[in-house]
Structures are given as structure tokens and as C-alpha cells.
CSV table of C-alpha atoms in Angstrom, one decimal:
chain,number,residue,atom,x,y,z
A,274,MET,CA,-8.4,2.6,17.3
A,275,PRO,CA,-5.7,0.8,19.3
A,276,ASN,CA,-3.9,-0.4,16.2
A,277,VAL,CA,-4.1,2.9,14.8
A,278,LEU,CA,-2.6,4.5,18.1
A,279,SER,CA,0.5,2.2,18.3
A,280,LEU,CA,1.5,4.0,14.7
A,281,GLY,CA,2.6,6.5,16.8
A,282,GLN,CA,4.9,5.0,19.1
A,283,VAL,CA,8.4,3.6,19.5
A,284,ASP,CA,9.5,1.1,21.9
A,285,GLY,CA,6.0,1.1,23.2
A,286,LYS,CA,6.2,5.2,23.9
A,287,GLN,CA,3.6,7.4,22.6
A,288,TYR,CA,5.4,10.3,20.8
A,289,ALA,CA,2.9,11.3,17.8
A,290,LEU,CA,-0.7,11.1,17.9
A,291,ILE,CA,-2.4,9.9,14.5
A,292,ARG,CA,-5.0,12.4,12.7
A,293,ASP,CA,-5.9,9.9,9.7
A,294,ALA,CA,-4.8,6.7,8.7
A,295,SER,CA,-5.8,4.5,5.5
A,296,ALA,CA,-4.2,1.9,3.8
A,297,PHE,CA,-3.7,0.7,-0.3
A,298,MET,CA,-6.8,-1.1,-1.7
A,299,LEU,CA,-6.8,-2.8,-5.2
A,300,GLY,CA,-9.6,-1.1,-7.4
A,301,TYR,CA,-10.8,-3.5,-9.9
A,302,ASN,CA,-13.2,-2.5,-13.2
A,303,LYS,CA,-16.4,-4.6,-12.7
A,304,ASP,CA,-17.3,-4.3,-16.2
A,305,MET,CA,-14.0,-5.8,-17.3
A,306,PHE,CA,-14.5,-8.7,-14.8
A,307,ASP,CA,-18.0,-9.2,-16.1
A,308,ALA,CA,-16.4,-9.3,-19.8
A,309,ALA,CA,-14.2,-12.2,-19.0
A,310,GLY,CA,-16.3,-13.9,-16.9
A,311,VAL,CA,-14.0,-13.6,-14.0
A,312,GLU,CA,-15.8,-13.6,-10.3
A,313,TYR,CA,-15.2,-10.5,-8.4
A,314,PRO,CA,-12.5,-10.6,-6.1
A,315,LYS,CA,-13.0,-11.3,-1.9
A,316,ASP,CA,-11.6,-9.6,0.6
A,317,ASP,CA,-9.5,-12.8,1.7
A,318,TRP,CA,-8.2,-13.4,-1.7
A,319,THR,CA,-4.5,-14.3,-2.2
A,320,TRP,CA,-1.7,-13.8,-4.9
A,321,ALA,CA,-2.6,-17.1,-6.4
A,322,ASP,CA,-6.1,-15.8,-7.0
A,323,PHE,CA,-4.9,-12.5,-8.2
A,324,LEU,CA,-2.6,-13.5,-10.5
A,325,ALA,CA,-5.3,-16.2,-12.0
A,326,ALA,CA,-7.6,-13.2,-12.5
A,327,ALA,CA,-5.0,-10.9,-13.8
A,328,GLN,CA,-3.9,-13.5,-16.6
A,329,LYS,CA,-7.9,-13.8,-17.7
A,330,LEU,CA,-8.1,-10.3,-17.8
A,331,THR,CA,-4.9,-9.3,-19.6
A,332,VAL,CA,-6.0,-9.2,-23.5
A,333,GLU,CA,-3.5,-9.2,-26.4
A,334,LYS,CA,-4.2,-8.1,-29.9
A,335,ASN,CA,-1.9,-8.8,-33.0
A,336,GLY,CA,0.9,-9.4,-30.4
A,337,LYS,CA,0.3,-6.4,-28.7
A,338,THR,CA,-1.1,-6.1,-25.0
A,339,VAL,CA,-4.2,-4.0,-25.3
A,340,GLN,CA,-5.5,-4.3,-21.9
A,341,PHE,CA,-3.4,-5.2,-18.7
A,342,GLY,CA,-4.4,-7.2,-15.6
A,343,MET,CA,-3.0,-5.1,-13.4
A,344,GLU,CA,-1.6,-1.2,-13.9
A,345,ASN,CA,0.9,-1.4,-10.6
A,346,PHE,CA,1.5,-2.9,-7.5
A,347,TYR,CA,4.2,-1.3,-5.3
A,348,THR,CA,7.2,-2.8,-4.2
A,349,ASN,CA,6.2,-1.8,0.0
A,350,GLU,CA,3.4,-3.3,-0.6
A,351,LEU,CA,4.2,-6.8,-1.9
A,352,LEU,CA,6.6,-6.8,0.9
A,353,VAL,CA,4.3,-6.2,3.6
A,354,GLU,CA,1.4,-8.9,2.3
A,355,ASN,CA,4.4,-11.4,2.4
A,356,GLY,CA,6.2,-10.6,5.7
A,357,GLY,CA,9.2,-9.1,4.5
A,358,GLY,CA,10.4,-5.4,4.1
A,359,PHE,CA,13.4,-3.4,3.7
A,360,VAL,CA,14.2,-3.2,7.2
A,361,SER,CA,12.6,-4.7,10.3
A,362,GLN,CA,9.5,-2.5,12.0
A,363,ASP,CA,12.3,-1.5,15.0
A,364,GLY,CA,15.0,-0.4,12.6
A,365,LYS,CA,17.6,-2.6,14.0
A,366,GLU,CA,17.3,-5.5,11.3
A,367,VAL,CA,17.8,-5.4,7.2
A,368,ILE,CA,15.2,-7.9,6.0
A,369,ILE,CA,15.1,-7.0,2.4
A,370,ASP,CA,17.2,-10.6,1.5
A,371,SER,CA,15.1,-12.7,3.6
A,372,PRO,CA,12.8,-15.3,2.1
A,373,GLU,CA,9.8,-13.5,2.5
A,374,SER,CA,11.1,-10.2,0.8
A,375,ILE,CA,13.2,-12.2,-1.9
A,376,GLU,CA,9.7,-14.2,-2.6
A,377,ALA,CA,8.1,-10.7,-2.8
A,378,ILE,CA,10.4,-9.2,-5.4
A,379,LYS,CA,10.2,-12.1,-7.4
A,380,PHE,CA,6.5,-12.2,-7.4
A,381,GLY,CA,6.6,-8.2,-8.5
A,382,ALA,CA,9.2,-8.9,-11.1
A,383,ASP,CA,7.3,-11.7,-12.7
A,384,LEU,CA,4.1,-10.0,-13.0
A,385,ILE,CA,5.9,-7.8,-15.8
A,386,ASN,CA,8.6,-9.8,-17.2
A,387,LYS,CA,7.2,-13.7,-16.6
A,388,TYR,CA,3.3,-13.4,-16.6
A,389,HIS,CA,3.5,-10.2,-18.4
A,390,VAL,CA,0.2,-9.0,-16.9
A,391,GLN,CA,1.6,-5.7,-15.5
A,392,PRO,CA,3.0,-3.4,-18.1
A,393,THR,CA,6.9,-2.6,-18.3
A,394,THR,CA,7.8,1.0,-17.6
A,395,ALA,CA,7.9,1.4,-21.4
A,396,GLN,CA,4.5,-0.1,-22.0
A,397,SER,CA,3.0,2.4,-19.5
A,398,GLN,CA,5.3,5.5,-20.7
A,399,GLY,CA,3.0,8.9,-21.0
A,400,LEU,CA,-0.2,7.0,-19.6
A,401,SER,CA,-0.5,8.1,-15.8
A,402,ASN,CA,-4.0,6.3,-15.1
A,403,MET,CA,-4.3,3.1,-16.9
A,404,PHE,CA,-7.3,2.0,-14.5
A,405,LEU,CA,-9.1,5.3,-15.8
A,406,ALA,CA,-8.1,4.7,-19.5
A,407,GLY,CA,-9.9,1.6,-19.4
A,408,GLN,CA,-6.4,-0.1,-19.9
A,409,ALA,CA,-5.7,-2.2,-16.9
A,410,ALA,CA,-8.6,-4.1,-15.1
A,411,MET,CA,-7.0,-3.4,-11.5
A,412,LYS,CA,-5.2,-0.8,-9.6
A,413,MET,CA,-3.7,-0.1,-6.3
A,414,MET,CA,-5.4,2.5,-4.7
A,415,GLY,CA,-6.5,4.6,-1.2
A,416,PRO,CA,-9.6,6.8,-0.4
A,417,TRP,CA,-7.4,9.6,-1.8
A,418,ASP,CA,-8.5,8.5,-5.5
A,419,TRP,CA,-11.7,7.6,-4.6
A,420,SER,CA,-13.1,11.5,-5.4
A,421,ASP,CA,-11.2,11.5,-9.1
A,422,THR,CA,-12.0,7.6,-9.7
A,423,ALA,CA,-15.8,8.3,-8.7
A,424,LYS,CA,-15.7,11.0,-11.2
A,425,ASN,CA,-13.9,10.2,-14.1
A,426,ALA,CA,-14.7,6.5,-14.3
A,427,THR,CA,-17.0,5.3,-17.5
A,428,PHE,CA,-17.6,1.6,-15.9
A,429,LYS,CA,-18.3,0.5,-12.9
A,430,TRP,CA,-16.0,-0.1,-10.0
A,431,ASP,CA,-15.0,-1.4,-6.4
A,432,VAL,CA,-12.0,-2.1,-4.2
A,433,VAL,CA,-10.8,-5.0,-1.8
A,434,PRO,CA,-8.2,-5.4,0.4
A,435,LEU,CA,-4.3,-6.3,-1.3
A,436,PRO,CA,-4.0,-10.1,-2.0
A,437,ALA,CA,-2.4,-11.9,1.1
A,438,GLY,CA,0.9,-13.0,0.7
A,439,LYS,CA,2.3,-15.4,3.3
A,440,ALA,CA,1.5,-12.9,5.8
A,441,GLY,CA,-2.4,-12.7,5.2
A,442,ASN,CA,-4.6,-9.5,4.5
A,443,VAL,CA,-2.2,-7.0,6.3
A,444,ALA,CA,-1.3,-4.0,5.0
A,445,ALA,CA,1.1,-1.0,5.1
A,446,ALA,CA,-0.8,2.1,6.9
A,447,SER,CA,-0.8,5.4,5.6
A,448,TYR,CA,-0.9,7.8,8.2
A,449,LEU,CA,-0.3,11.5,9.5
A,450,PRO,CA,1.5,11.4,12.9
A,451,ILE,CA,1.5,14.2,14.6
A,452,GLY,CA,4.3,15.2,17.7
A,453,ILE,CA,5.0,18.2,20.3
A,454,GLY,CA,8.3,19.4,19.8
A,455,SER,CA,10.2,19.3,23.0
A,456,GLY,CA,11.0,22.8,23.2
A,457,THR,CA,8.0,24.1,22.5
A,458,LYS,CA,6.9,27.3,24.4
A,459,HIS,CA,3.5,26.7,24.4
A,460,PRO,CA,2.6,23.1,25.5
A,461,ASP,CA,-0.4,23.5,26.6
A,462,GLU,CA,-2.2,25.1,23.2
A,463,ALA,CA,0.0,22.9,21.3
A,464,TYR,CA,-1.8,19.9,23.4
A,465,LYS,CA,-5.1,21.3,22.9
A,466,LEU,CA,-4.7,21.3,19.3
A,467,LEU,CA,-3.1,17.9,19.0
A,468,GLN,CA,-6.2,16.7,20.9
A,469,PHE,CA,-8.8,18.2,18.6
A,470,LEU,CA,-6.8,17.2,15.6
A,471,SER,CA,-6.4,13.5,16.9
A,472,THR,CA,-9.4,12.5,18.8
A,473,GLY,CA,-12.1,15.7,19.6
A,474,LYS,CA,-13.9,17.9,17.0
A,475,GLY,CA,-11.4,17.6,14.1
A,476,GLN,CA,-11.9,14.1,13.4
A,477,ASP,CA,-15.8,14.8,13.0
A,478,LEU,CA,-14.7,17.3,10.8
A,479,GLN,CA,-12.1,15.9,8.5
A,480,VAL,CA,-14.9,13.1,7.8
A,481,ASP,CA,-17.1,15.8,5.9
A,482,THR,CA,-14.8,18.5,4.9
A,483,ILE,CA,-12.1,16.2,3.0
A,484,SER,CA,-12.9,12.9,3.7
A,485,ALA,CA,-9.9,12.0,5.7
A,486,VAL,CA,-10.6,8.6,7.1
A,487,PRO,CA,-11.1,8.9,11.0
A,488,VAL,CA,-9.3,6.8,13.6
A,489,VAL,CA,-11.6,7.1,16.1
A,490,LYS,CA,-14.2,4.5,17.4
A,491,ARG,CA,-17.0,6.7,17.1
A,492,ASN,CA,-16.4,7.4,13.7
A,493,GLU,CA,-15.2,4.0,12.3
A,494,ASP,CA,-19.1,3.7,10.9
A,495,LYS,CA,-18.5,6.8,8.4
A,496,ILE,CA,-16.0,5.3,6.2
A,497,GLU,CA,-18.7,3.7,4.5
A,498,THR,CA,-20.3,6.9,4.0
A,499,MET,CA,-17.5,9.3,3.2
A,500,ALA,CA,-18.1,11.4,-0.2
A,501,ASN,CA,-17.5,8.9,-3.1
A,502,ALA,CA,-17.0,5.7,-1.3
A,503,PRO,CA,-17.0,2.4,-3.3
A,504,GLU,CA,-19.7,-0.5,-2.7
A,505,ASN,CA,-16.8,-2.2,-0.2
A,506,ALA,CA,-16.2,0.9,1.6
A,507,LYS,CA,-16.6,-1.0,5.2
A,508,ALA,CA,-13.5,-3.5,4.1
A,509,LEU,CA,-11.2,-0.4,4.8
A,510,SER,CA,-12.7,0.4,8.0
A,511,THR,CA,-12.2,-3.3,8.6
A,512,ILE,CA,-8.8,-3.2,8.5
A,513,LEU,CA,-8.5,-0.6,10.4
A,514,ALA,CA,-10.3,-1.7,13.5
A,515,GLU,CA,-9.2,-4.8,13.4
A,516,GLY,CA,-5.7,-4.0,13.8
A,517,SER,CA,-4.5,-5.6,10.1
A,518,THR,CA,-2.1,-2.8,9.8
A,519,VAL,CA,1.5,-2.2,10.4
A,520,MET,CA,3.8,0.9,10.0
A,521,ASN,CA,5.0,1.4,6.6
A,522,ALA,CA,8.4,2.4,7.4
A,523,PRO,CA,10.2,2.1,10.8
A,524,TYR,CA,11.7,5.6,12.7
A,525,ILE,CA,15.2,5.6,12.3
A,526,PRO,CA,17.0,8.7,10.4
A,527,GLU,CA,18.9,6.6,8.2
A,528,TYR,CA,15.4,4.9,6.5
A,529,ALA,CA,15.1,7.1,3.5
A,530,GLU,CA,19.0,6.7,2.7
A,531,ILE,CA,18.9,3.1,2.9
A,532,VAL,CA,15.8,2.9,0.4
A,533,SER,CA,18.0,5.0,-2.1
A,534,LYS,CA,20.4,2.1,-2.1
A,535,ILE,CA,17.8,-1.0,-2.0
A,536,GLN,CA,15.5,0.8,-4.6
A,537,PRO,CA,17.7,0.8,-7.3
A,538,VAL,CA,18.5,-2.9,-7.1
A,539,ILE,CA,14.8,-3.2,-7.2
A,540,ASP,CA,13.9,-1.2,-10.2
A,541,ASN,CA,17.2,-3.7,-12.1
A,542,ILE,CA,15.1,-6.8,-11.3
A,543,ASN,CA,12.0,-5.4,-12.4
A,544,LEU,CA,13.8,-4.1,-15.6
A,545,ASN,CA,15.6,-7.7,-16.5
A,546,GLY,CA,13.5,-10.2,-14.3
A,547,SER,CA,13.7,-12.5,-11.3
A,548,LYS,CA,17.0,-14.8,-12.3
A,549,ASP,CA,19.2,-13.1,-9.9
A,550,ALA,CA,17.1,-11.6,-7.7
A,551,GLU,CA,18.4,-13.4,-4.5
A,552,LYS,CA,22.3,-12.6,-5.4
A,553,GLN,CA,21.7,-9.0,-5.8
A,554,LEU,CA,19.6,-8.3,-2.8
A,555,LYS,CA,21.7,-9.8,-0.8
A,556,GLU,CA,24.7,-8.4,-2.1
A,557,VAL,CA,22.9,-5.0,-1.3
A,558,ALA,CA,21.8,-6.5,2.3
A,559,ASP,CA,25.3,-6.9,3.5
A,560,GLN,CA,26.3,-3.3,2.1
A,561,ILE,CA,23.6,-1.6,4.2
A,562,ARG,CA,24.3,-3.7,7.1
A,563,LYS,CA,28.3,-2.7,7.1
A,564,GLU,CA,27.5,0.8,6.3
A,565,PHE,CA,25.0,1.2,9.0
A,566,GLY,CA,25.6,-1.0,11.6
A,567,LEU,CA,22.6,-3.3,11.3
A,568,LYS,CA,22.0,-6.8,11.7
């Protein structure tokens, strides 16, 4: 798939081939939606649609929330859905203080502190899977969660793409790029193995044995018939085939260190609310620009 191939490129040059690729989707408890009289989410739903559903699905009893609309909404996915990020896709520009990024971080914090549809750290402490426990109506999940959910869920469930912010229904891809070291003594053998894994027989085997999502066009329809695939698994194949994915991180060596400086700021915003989010994000962005020489 062309867009999957591009996940192994830097400045238009191919440095790696992709063995498997996927993206987070949003799992939802059909029984909870039915009980609350809420319409099931659609593939093209938005943040506004999501929030409206999450508010209706959050239940309080005696001043305590006993059911949350959403278990989690990861920061990276919020940023991507709104056209933001920590740094630009080419790794040359800090964008955590862009309007799109600030809006996304505020929205994530407001889910917790303003709308109370997502648990605080304290409320979720000791609970590893509120969705499966029947304490949250929605949860971010990938194909790696399908088996466990199919095995342990005591309710009807399905998946849809993540709700769209300003960027539309785009997803941060989760993928395995494999390259060949330039100093290898066995380039021919290495390339044969890489071909086997990324385009050859390995692509057929992995679907049937480990339910890894294929990246070749010939196996696109097999995503829908993978073991434990939910009813709307086709939505994932559409995301991958139609190019609605972006890199989840730029290929720059400083990225992990940059994230380690930004994430505590976001954690603080999530803990204390979004009031000073713009100021805090601009301060850390300027710090990173100065320290790493980025725009």
C-alpha cells in the first residue's frame, strides 16, 4: 500500500520496508450505547459527536462516577487528529505550541477536568482495563487488543476510527519498519529475508498465524477475516489502503528526549486543568527550540 511504503522513507528516500502496520481505533460497548439510547458512532464522526456520546454514557451515583464515557484518549492521537504534534513530520520544527496542538491538549485535559467523561489518574488507579470491566463505554484499541477483548468481553462491542478533529479522520500509524545495516556482510541474504517479510510469503503467513495486519494490497481484505476481528474491521483496512495514516514519530535521534521534556508538561495540564495550557506549552516549545536548534 503506497502510504504504508512511505512510512519507511526519509526525505523521499526508502530506508526501510514495513512488515506490518495498523492504527489505534476506538472500541465501544454496544450494550452501554443501547442502554443509554445513544446511536452507535460512525466512521466519519467528529470530536463533537464523540463528546456528546461520552457525556450521555457517563453515569454518576451518589456523587461518584460509576461509569465513564471514555477510558483513555492518548495525547499523540489527539494531536494527530487535530493536525498537531510534538514536532513536524520532518523533525525540523517544534509544533507543540501551534494552535492545533494547543487545542488538542486542552480538549484532552477537558475530557478529564471539565466534562468528567474520562477518569483522573486517581480514579483509574488499580484498574488496568476499565472497558473490559464494564466501567467505561469506549476505549482506544488496536488489533493487538482484539483477541483479549473477544475472549473476555461480556458484552457486544465493535470499533470505529478515532473521532476527527480539524485534520479529519486521520490516524497515527503503528508499524514495524525493517532496514538492512549498511555494514552487513550478507546484503543479498538480508534483502531476501526483507522481501519475504515485507512483500513475500511472510505477508500471507503472518495474517493466519499471529494476526499481524498485512501491508500488501493482495491481503487488504484479509484484515476483515483475521481471528477475533470485530464487525467493522473493514474501517481499519480503509484507513491503511486509502492513505489516512501519518508517521507516529519523525526519524530524528532527539525525538525521545524531546518527548520526555514535553510529556511532563502535558501530564501537569491533565492533572490541573487546561487554564494555563497555552502558556505552559509555549514555554516548553521555546526551551526545545533553543536546546535542539529547531524552528
